[in-house]
Coordinates of N, CA and C in Angstrom, one line a residue:
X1 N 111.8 180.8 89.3 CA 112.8 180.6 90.3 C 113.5 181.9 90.6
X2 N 113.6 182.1 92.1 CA 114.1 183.7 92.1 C 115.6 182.9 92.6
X3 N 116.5 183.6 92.7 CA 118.2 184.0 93.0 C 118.7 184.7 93.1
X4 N 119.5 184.6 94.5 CA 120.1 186.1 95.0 C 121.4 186.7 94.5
X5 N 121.4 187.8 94.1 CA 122.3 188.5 93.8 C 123.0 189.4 94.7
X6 N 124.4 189.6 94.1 CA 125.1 191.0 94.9 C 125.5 191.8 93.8
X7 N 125.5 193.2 94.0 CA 125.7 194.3 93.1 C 125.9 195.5 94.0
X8 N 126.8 196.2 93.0 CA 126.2 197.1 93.5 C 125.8 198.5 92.7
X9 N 125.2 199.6 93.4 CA 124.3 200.5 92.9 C 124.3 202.1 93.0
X10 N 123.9 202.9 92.5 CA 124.1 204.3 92.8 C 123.3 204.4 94.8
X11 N 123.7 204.8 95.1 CA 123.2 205.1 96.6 C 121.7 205.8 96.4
X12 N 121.8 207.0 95.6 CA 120.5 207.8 95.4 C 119.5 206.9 94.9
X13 N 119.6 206.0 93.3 CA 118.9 204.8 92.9 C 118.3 204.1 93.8
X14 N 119.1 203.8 94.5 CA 118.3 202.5 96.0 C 117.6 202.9 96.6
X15 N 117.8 204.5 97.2 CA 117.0 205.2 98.0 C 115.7 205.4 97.5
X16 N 115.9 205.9 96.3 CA 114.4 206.4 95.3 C 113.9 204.5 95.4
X17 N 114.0 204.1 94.8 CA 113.5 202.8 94.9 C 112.7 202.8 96.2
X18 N 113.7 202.3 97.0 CA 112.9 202.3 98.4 C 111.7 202.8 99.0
X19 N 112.1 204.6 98.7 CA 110.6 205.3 99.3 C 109.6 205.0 98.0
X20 N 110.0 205.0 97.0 CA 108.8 204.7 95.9 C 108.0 203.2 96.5
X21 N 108.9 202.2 96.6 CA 108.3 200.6 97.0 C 107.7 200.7 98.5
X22 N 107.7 202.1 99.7 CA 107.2 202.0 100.3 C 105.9 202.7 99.9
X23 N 105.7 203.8 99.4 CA 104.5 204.6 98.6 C 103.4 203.3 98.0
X24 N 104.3 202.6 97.7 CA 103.1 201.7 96.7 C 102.8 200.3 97.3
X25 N 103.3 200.4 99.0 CA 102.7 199.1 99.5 C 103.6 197.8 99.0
X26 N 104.7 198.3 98.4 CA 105.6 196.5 98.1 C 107.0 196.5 99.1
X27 N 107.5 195.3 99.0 CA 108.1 195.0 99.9 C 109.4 195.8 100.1
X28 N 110.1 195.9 99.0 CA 111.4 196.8 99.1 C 111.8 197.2 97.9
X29 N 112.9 198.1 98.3 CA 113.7 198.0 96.3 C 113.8 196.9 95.3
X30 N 113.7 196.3 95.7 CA 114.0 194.7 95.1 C 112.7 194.6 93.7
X31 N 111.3 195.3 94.6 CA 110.5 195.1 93.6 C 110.0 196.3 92.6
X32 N 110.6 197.1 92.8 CA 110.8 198.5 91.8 C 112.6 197.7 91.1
X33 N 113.3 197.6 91.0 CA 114.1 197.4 90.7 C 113.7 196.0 89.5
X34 N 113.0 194.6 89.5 CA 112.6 194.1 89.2 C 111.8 194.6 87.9
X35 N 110.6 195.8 88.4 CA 109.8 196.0 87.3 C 110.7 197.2 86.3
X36 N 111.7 197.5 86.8 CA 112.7 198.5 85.9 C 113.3 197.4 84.9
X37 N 113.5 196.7 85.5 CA 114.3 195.5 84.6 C 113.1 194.7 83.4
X38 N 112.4 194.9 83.8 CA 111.2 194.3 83.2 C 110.6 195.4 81.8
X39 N 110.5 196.2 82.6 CA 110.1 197.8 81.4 C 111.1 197.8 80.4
X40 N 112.8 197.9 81.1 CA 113.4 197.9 80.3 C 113.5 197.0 79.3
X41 N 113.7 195.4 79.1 CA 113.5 194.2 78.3 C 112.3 194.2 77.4
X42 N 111.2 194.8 78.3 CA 110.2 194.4 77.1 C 110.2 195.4 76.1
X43 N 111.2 196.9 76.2 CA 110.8 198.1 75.3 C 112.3 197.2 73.8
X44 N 112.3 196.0 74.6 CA 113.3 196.1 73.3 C 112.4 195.0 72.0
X45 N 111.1 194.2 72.7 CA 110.4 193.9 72.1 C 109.5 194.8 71.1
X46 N 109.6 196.0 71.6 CA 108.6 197.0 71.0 C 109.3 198.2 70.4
X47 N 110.3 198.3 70.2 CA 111.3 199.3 70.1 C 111.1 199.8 68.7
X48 N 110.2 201.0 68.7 CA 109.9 201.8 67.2 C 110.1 203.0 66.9
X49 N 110.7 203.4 65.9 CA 110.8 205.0 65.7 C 110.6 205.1 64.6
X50 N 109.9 206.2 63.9 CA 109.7 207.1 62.6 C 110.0 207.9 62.7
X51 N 110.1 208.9 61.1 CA 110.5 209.6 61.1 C 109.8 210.6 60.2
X52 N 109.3 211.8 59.8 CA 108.4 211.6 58.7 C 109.3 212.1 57.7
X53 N 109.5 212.1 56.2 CA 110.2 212.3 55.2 C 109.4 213.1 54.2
X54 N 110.4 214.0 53.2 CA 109.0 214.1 52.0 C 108.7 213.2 51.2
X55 N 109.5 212.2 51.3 CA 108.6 210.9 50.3 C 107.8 209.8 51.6
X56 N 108.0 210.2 52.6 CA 106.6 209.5 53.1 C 107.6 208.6 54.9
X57 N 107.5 208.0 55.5 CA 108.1 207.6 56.5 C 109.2 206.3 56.2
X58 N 110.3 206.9 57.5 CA 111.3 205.7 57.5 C 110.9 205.4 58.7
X59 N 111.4 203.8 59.2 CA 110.7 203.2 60.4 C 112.3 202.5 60.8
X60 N 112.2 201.6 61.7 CA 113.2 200.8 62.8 C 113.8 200.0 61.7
X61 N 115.0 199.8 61.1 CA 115.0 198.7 60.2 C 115.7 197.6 60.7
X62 N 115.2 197.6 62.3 CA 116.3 196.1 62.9 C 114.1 195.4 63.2
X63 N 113.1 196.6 62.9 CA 111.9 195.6 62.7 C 110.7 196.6 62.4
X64 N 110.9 196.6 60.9 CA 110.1 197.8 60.0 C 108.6 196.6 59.9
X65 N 108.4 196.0 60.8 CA 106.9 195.2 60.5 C 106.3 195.5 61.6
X66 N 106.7 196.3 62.8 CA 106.2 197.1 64.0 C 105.6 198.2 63.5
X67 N 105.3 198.4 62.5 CA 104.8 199.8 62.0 C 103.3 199.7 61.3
X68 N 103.9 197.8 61.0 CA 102.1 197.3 60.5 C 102.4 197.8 58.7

């Protein structure tokens, strides 16, 4: 279900959106804005950092089983 919103936004942000969503054949900022929102949520599914130590690596400890 989509729903319309009001916001508002950096002027320059909207612009770049824009000519990027015209470059790539979609319909407006709406859908670069969309997959920004999307990139950003899913990197918190995947959210990893190491580090290397001399006794061997520290990992994410909010999800140290991302590391395998």
């Amino acid at each position: 279900m989509r729903v319309k919103i009001t916001t508002t936004i950096e002027e320059a942000l909207l612009s770049h959106a824009k000519e990027l969503a015209k470059k790539e054949g979609l319909e407006g900022a709406n859908a670069i804005i969309e997959r920004a929102l999307e990139l950003y949520f899913s990197s918190f599914q995947s959210e990893v950092w190491e580090k290397s130590l001399s006794s061997g690596f520290a990992c994410n400890k909010k999800n140290p089983s991302l590391l395998g």
